[in-house]
mmCIF file of C-alpha atoms in Angstrom:
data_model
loop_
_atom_site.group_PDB
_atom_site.id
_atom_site.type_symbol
_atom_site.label_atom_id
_atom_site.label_comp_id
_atom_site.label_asym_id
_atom_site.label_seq_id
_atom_site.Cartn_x
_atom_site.Cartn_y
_atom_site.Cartn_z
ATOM 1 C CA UNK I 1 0.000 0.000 0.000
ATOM 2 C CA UNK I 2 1.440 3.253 -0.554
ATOM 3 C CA UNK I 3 1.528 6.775 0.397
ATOM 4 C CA UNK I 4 2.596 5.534 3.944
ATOM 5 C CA UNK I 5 6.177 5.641 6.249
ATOM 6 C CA UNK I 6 7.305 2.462 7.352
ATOM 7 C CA UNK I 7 9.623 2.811 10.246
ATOM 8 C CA UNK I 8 12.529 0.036 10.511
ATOM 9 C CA UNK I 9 15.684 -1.189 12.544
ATOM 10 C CA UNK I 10 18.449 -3.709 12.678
ATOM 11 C CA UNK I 11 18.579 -5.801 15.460
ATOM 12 C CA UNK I 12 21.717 -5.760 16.394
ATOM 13 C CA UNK I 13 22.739 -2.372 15.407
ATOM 14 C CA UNK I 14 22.694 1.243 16.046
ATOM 15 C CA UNK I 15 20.759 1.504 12.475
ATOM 16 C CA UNK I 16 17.639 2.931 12.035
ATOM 17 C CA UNK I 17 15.607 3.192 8.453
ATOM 18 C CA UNK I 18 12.514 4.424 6.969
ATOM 19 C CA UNK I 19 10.414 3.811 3.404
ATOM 20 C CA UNK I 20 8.001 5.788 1.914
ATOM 21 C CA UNK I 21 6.172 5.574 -1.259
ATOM 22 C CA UNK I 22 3.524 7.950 -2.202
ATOM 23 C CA UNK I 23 1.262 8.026 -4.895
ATOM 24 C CA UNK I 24 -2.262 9.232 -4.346
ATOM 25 C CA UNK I 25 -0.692 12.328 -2.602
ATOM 26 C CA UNK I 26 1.937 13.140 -4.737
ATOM 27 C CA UNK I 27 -0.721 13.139 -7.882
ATOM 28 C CA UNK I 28 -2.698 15.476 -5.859
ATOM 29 C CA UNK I 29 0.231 17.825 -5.086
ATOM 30 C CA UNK I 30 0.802 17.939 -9.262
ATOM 31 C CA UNK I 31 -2.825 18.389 -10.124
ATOM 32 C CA UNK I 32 -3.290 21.509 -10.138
ATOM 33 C CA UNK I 33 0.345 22.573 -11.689
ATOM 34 C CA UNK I 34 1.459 21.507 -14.997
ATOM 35 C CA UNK I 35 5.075 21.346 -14.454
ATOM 36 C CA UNK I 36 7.838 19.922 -16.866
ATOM 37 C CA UNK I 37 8.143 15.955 -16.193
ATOM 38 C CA UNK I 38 11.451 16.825 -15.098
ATOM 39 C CA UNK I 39 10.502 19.757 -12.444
ATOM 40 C CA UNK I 40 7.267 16.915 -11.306
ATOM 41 C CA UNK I 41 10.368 14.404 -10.542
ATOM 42 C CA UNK I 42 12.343 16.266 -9.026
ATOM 43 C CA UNK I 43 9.339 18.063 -6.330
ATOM 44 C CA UNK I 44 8.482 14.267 -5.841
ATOM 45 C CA UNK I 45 12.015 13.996 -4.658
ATOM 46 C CA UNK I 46 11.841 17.036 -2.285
ATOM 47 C CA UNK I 47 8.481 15.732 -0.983
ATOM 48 C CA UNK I 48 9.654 12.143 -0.195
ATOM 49 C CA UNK I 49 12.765 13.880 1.345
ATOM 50 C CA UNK I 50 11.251 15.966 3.316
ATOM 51 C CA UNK I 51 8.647 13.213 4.919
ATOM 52 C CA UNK I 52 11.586 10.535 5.049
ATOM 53 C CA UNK I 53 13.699 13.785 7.325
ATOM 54 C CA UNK I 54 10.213 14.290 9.700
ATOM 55 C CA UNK I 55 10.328 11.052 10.762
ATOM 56 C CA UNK I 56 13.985 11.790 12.179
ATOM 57 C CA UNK I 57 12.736 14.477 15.109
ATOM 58 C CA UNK I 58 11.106 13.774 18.089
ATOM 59 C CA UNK I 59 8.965 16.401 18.664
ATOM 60 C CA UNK I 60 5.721 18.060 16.803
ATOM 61 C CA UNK I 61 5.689 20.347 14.058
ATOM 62 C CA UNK I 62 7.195 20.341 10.500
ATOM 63 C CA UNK I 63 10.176 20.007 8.446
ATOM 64 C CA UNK I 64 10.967 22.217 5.097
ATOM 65 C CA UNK I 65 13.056 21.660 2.752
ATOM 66 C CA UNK I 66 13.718 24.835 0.507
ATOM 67 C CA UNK I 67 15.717 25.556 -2.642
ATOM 68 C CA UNK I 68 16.517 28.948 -3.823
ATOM 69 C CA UNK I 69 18.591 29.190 -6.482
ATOM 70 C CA UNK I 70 19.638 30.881 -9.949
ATOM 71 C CA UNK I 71 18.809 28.195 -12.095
ATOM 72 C CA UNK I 72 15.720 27.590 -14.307
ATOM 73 C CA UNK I 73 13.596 26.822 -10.797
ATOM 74 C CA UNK I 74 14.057 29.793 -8.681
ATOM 75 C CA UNK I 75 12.837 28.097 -5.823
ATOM 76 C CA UNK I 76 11.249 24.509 -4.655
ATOM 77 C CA UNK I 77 9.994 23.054 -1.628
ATOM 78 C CA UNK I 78 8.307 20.449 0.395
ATOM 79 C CA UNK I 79 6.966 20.166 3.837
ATOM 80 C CA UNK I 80 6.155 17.432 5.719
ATOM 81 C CA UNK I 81 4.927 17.797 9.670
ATOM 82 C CA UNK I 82 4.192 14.675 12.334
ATOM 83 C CA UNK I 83 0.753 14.463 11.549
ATOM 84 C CA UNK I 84 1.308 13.079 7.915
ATOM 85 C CA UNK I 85 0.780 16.100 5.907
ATOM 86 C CA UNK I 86 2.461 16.639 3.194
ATOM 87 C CA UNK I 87 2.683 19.477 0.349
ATOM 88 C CA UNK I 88 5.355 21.176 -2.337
ATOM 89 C CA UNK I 89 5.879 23.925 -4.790
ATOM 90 C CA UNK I 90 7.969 24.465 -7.525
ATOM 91 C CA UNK I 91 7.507 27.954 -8.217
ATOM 92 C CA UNK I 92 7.631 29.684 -11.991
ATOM 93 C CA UNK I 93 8.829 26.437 -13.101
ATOM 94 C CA UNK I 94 6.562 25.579 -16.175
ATOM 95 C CA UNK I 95 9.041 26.773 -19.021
ATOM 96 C CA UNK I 96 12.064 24.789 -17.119
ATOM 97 C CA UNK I 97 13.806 22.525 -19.990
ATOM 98 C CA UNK I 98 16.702 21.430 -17.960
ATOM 99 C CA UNK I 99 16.607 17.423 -16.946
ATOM 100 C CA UNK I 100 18.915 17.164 -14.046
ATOM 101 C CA UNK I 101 19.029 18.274 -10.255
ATOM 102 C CA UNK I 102 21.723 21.159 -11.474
ATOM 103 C CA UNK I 103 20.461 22.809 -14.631
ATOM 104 C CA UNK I 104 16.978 22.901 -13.074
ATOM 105 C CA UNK I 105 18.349 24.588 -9.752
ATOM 106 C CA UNK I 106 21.948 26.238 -10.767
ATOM 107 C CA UNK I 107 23.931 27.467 -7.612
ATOM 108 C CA UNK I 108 22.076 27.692 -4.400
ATOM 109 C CA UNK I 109 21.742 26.850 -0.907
ATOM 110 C CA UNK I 110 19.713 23.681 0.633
ATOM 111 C CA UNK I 111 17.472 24.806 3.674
ATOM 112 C CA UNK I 112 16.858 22.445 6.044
ATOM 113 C CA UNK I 113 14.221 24.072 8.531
ATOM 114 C CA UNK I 114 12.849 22.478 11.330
ATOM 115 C CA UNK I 115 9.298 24.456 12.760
ATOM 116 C CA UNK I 116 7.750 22.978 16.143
ATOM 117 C CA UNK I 117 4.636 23.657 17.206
ATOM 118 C CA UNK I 118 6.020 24.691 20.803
ATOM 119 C CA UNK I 119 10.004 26.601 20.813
ATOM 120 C CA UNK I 120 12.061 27.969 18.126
ATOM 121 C CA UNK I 121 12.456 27.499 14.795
ATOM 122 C CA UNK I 122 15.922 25.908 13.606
ATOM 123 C CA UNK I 123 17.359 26.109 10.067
ATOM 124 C CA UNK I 124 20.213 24.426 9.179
ATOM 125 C CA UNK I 125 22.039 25.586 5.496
ATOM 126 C CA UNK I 126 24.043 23.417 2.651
ATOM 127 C CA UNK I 127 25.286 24.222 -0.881
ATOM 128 C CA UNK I 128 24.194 22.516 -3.990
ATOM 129 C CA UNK I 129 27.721 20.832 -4.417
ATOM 130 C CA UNK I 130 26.201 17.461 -4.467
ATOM 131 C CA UNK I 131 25.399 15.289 -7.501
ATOM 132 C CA UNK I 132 21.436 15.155 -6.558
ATOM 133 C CA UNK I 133 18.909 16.400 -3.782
ATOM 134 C CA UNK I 134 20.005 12.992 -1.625
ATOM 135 C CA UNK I 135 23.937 13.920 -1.707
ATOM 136 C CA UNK I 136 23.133 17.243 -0.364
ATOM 137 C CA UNK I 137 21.133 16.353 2.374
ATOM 138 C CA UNK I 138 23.746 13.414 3.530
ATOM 139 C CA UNK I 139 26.492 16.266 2.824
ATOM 140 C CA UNK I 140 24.622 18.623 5.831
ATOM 141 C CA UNK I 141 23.905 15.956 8.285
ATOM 142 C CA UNK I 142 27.751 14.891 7.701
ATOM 143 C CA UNK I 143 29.004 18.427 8.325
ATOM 144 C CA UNK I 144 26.373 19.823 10.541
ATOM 145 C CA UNK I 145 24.989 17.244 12.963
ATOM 146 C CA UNK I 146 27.549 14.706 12.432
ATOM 147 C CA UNK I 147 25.166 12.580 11.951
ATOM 148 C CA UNK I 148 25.928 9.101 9.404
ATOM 149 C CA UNK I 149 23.001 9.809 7.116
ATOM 150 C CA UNK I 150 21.998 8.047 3.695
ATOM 151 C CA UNK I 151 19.332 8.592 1.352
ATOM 152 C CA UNK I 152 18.108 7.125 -2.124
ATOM 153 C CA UNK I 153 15.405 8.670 -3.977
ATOM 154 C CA UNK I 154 12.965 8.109 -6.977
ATOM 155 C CA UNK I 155 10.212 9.808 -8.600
ATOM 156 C CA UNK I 156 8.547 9.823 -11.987
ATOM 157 C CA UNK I 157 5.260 12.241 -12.089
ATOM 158 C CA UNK I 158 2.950 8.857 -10.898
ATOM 159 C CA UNK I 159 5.319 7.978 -7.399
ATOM 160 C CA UNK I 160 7.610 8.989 -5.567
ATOM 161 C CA UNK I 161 9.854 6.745 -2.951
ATOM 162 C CA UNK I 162 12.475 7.012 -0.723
ATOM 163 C CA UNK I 163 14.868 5.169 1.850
ATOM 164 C CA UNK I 164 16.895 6.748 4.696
ATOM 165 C CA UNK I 165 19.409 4.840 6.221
ATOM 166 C CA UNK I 166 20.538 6.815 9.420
ATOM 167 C CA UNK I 167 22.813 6.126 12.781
ATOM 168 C CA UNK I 168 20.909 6.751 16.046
ATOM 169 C CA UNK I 169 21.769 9.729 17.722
ATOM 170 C CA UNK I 170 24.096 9.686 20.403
ATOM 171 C CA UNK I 171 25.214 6.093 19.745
ATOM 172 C CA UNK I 172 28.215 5.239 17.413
ATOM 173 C CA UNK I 173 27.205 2.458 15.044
ATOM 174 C CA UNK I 174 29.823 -0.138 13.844
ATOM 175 C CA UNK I 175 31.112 0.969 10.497
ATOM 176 C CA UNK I 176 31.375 -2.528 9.226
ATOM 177 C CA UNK I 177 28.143 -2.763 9.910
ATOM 178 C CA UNK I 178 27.490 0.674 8.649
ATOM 179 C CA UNK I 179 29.233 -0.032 5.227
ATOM 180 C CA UNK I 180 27.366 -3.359 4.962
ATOM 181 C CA UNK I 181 23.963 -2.199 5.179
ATOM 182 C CA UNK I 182 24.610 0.800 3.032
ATOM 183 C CA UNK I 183 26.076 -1.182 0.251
ATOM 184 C CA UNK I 184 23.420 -3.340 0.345
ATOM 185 C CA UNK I 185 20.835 -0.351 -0.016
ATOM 186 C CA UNK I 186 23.296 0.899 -2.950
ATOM 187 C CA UNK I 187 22.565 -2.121 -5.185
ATOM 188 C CA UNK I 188 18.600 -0.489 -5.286
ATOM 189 C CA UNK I 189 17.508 0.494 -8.409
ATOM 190 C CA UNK I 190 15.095 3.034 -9.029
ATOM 191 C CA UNK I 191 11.978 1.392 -10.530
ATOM 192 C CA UNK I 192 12.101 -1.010 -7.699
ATOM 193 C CA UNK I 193 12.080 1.994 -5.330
ATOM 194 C CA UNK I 194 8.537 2.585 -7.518
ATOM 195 C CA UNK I 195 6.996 -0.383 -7.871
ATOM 196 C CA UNK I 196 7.803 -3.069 -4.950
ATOM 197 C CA UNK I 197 6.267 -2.419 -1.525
ATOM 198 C CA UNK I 198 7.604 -1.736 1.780
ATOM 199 C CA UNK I 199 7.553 -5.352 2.656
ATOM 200 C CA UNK I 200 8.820 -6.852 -0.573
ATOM 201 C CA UNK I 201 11.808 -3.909 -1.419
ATOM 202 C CA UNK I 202 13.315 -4.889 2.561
ATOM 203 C CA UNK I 203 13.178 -8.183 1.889
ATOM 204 C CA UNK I 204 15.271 -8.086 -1.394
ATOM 205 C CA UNK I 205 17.995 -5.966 0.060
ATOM 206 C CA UNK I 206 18.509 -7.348 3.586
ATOM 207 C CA UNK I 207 16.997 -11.167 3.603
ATOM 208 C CA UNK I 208 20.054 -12.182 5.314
ATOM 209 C CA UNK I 209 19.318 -9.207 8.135
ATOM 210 C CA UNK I 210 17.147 -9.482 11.337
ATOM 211 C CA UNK I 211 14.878 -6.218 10.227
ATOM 212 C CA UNK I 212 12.181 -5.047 12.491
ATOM 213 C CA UNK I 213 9.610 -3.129 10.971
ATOM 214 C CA UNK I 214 7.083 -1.117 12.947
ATOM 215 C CA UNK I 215 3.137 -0.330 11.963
ATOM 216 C CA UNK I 216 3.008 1.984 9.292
ATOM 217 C CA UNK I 217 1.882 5.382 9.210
ATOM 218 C CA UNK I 218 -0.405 7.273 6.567
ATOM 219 C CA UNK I 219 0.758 10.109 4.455
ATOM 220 C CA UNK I 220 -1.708 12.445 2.394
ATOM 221 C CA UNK I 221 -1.675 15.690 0.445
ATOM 222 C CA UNK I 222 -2.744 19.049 3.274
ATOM 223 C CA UNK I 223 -2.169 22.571 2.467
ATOM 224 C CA UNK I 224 -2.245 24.598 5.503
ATOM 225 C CA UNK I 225 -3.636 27.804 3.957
ATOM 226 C CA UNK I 226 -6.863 29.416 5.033
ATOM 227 C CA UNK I 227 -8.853 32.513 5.212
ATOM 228 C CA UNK I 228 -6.847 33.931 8.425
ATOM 229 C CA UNK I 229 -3.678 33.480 7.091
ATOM 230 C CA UNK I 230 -4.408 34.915 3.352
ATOM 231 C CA UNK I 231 -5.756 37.810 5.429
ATOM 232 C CA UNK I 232 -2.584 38.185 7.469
ATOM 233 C CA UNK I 233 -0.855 38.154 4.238
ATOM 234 C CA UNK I 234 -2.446 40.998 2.986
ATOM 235 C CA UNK I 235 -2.153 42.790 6.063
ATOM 236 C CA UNK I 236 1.867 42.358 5.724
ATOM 237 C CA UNK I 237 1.542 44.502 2.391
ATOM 238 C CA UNK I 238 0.498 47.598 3.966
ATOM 239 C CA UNK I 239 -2.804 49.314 3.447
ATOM 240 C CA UNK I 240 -1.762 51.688 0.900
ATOM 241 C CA UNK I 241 -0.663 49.183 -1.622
ATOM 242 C CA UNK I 242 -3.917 47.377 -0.933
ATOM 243 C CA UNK I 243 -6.186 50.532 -1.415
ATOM 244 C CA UNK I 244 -3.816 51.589 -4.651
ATOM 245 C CA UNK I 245 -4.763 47.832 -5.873
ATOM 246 C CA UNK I 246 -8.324 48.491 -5.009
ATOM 247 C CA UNK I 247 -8.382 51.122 -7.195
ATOM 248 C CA UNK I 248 -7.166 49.892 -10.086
ATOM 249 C CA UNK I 249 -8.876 46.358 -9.715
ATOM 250 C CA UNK I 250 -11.999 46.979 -8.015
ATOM 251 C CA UNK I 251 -10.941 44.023 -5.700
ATOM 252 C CA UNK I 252 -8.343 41.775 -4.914
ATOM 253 C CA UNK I 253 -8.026 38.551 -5.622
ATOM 254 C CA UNK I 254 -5.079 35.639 -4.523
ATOM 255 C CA UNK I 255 -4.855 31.952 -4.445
ATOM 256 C CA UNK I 256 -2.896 29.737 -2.712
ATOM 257 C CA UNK I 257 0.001 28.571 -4.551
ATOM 258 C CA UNK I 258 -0.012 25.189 -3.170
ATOM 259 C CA UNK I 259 -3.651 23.750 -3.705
ATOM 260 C CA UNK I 260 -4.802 26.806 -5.842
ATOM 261 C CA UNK I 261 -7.815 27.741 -3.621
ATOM 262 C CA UNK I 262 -9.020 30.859 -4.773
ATOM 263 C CA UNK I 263 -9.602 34.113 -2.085
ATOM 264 C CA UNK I 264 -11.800 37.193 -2.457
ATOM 265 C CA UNK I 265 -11.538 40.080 -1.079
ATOM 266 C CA UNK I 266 -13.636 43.443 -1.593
ATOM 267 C CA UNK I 267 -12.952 47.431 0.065
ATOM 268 C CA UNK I 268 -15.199 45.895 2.774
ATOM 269 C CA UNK I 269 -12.915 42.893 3.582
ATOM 270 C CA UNK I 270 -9.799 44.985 3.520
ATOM 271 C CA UNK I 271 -11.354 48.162 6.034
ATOM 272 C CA UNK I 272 -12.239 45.455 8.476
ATOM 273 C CA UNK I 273 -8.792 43.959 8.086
ATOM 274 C CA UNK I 274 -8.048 47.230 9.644
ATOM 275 C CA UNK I 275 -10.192 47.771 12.171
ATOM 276 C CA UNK I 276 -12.519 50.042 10.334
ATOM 277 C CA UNK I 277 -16.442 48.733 10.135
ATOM 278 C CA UNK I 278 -17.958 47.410 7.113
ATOM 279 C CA UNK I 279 -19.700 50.645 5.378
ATOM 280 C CA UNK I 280 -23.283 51.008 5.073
ATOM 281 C CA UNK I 281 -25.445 49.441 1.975
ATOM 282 C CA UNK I 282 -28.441 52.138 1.103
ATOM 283 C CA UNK I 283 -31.762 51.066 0.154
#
């Protein structure tokens, strides 16, 4: 079954894993965009990372990953938080001909930004010297957190799968053992990482392991935008550029970039924005 995290360790070891495959979601996500198929594989990569990375922290709230850079995708991201949600956004990517992580996103930095629900929010920053979205990500847990940290990732516009392979925190795996079990995961290849399940992709790369795998839990497509926070927006702009826009447009209109739901607003919504009350209507 897919669009889910399976959770996994290595008895024996100081090893932990997770899988994810997504489908249903990440067709969702791409539904309402019509991105190259290059720029749709490469946001199913992002999303995938992004989920596989959530599972990592212990507490509640959500992880972003975040590209900004000067190539033909000025910016991509995906966020995933600990209830499951998941969205992404390529942004003015639809005329984007390059094929390959570094003519789509030129020179850049990797944000990795961690947002709980309760304390402070934490970004940690990498460059784009990697081969591919995975290589980066292993590159800043390697020189950030010191933290062994692999990943292998697949998408193709339909699904979208992952596998992290990561050493616990605070405990110092053996790196026979290390090597071993990465190697192993190195001999994937990627339409196995698309079609086979959970179950059946372990099973091919460590039958000779003891691998515990724990109940699965259930990813699916949420934006998190809504009439409060399109409103705050607005408010951020300053009345005077909203009045100047009323002016010229009669009313303003926005939609979310991430699910495209559309949002209204009139020279009555924006004066009680700011305090003032609705005006009258004659009869």
């Amino acid at each position: 079954m897919s669009d889910q995290i399976h959770r996994f360790i290595f008895d024996g070891s100081d090893v932990r894993g997770v899988h994810i495959q997504i489908q249903q979601s990440y067709r969702e996500m791409l539904e309402n965009h019509h991105y190259p198929p290059a720029v749709a594989a490469l946001l199913g990569e992002f999303l995938v990372a992004a989920a596989l990375l959530s599972v990592t922290i212990k507490f509640r709230g959500s992880l972003i990953l975040q590209v900004r850079g000067d190539g033909q995708v000025p910016l991509i991201m995906a966020e995933a938080n600990s209830n499951g949600d998941i969205r992404g956004i390529a942004r003015d990517a639809g005329q984007a001909i390059g094929e390959d992580f570094h003519s789509l996103l030129g020179n850049g930095q990797l944000a990795i930004t961690i947002d709980p629900e309760k304390g402070q929010r934490y970004q940690g920053i990498v460059s784009l010297d990697g081969a591919n979205l995975g290589a980066c990500i292993e590159a800043y847990f390697r020189q950030s957190e010191q933290l062994a940290t692999r990943l292998w990732l697949s998408a193709d516009g339909e699904t979208a799968a992952g596998i992290l392979l990561q050493e616990l925190p605070e405990q110092q795996s053996d790196a026979a053992v290390w090597q071993h079990l990465t190697t192993l995961a190195d001999t994937v290849q990627q339409e196995e990482l698309l079609t086979l399940s959970a179950d059946r992709l372990l099973y091919r790369l460590y039958h000779q392991e003891t691998v515990r795998v724990f109940e699965p839990k259930s990813l699916k497509f949420v934006c998190s935008c809504s009439q409060q926070r399109m409103e705050s927006a607005l408010v951020s702009l300053g009345r005077e550029e909203l009045e100047s826009i009323l002016s010229e447009q009669g009313k303003i209109d926005s939609h979310c970039e991430f699910c495209h739901r559309q949002f209204h607003f009139d020279a009555g919504d924006i004066a009680n924005l700011f305090g003032d009350p609705a005006p009258n209507t004659r009869h």
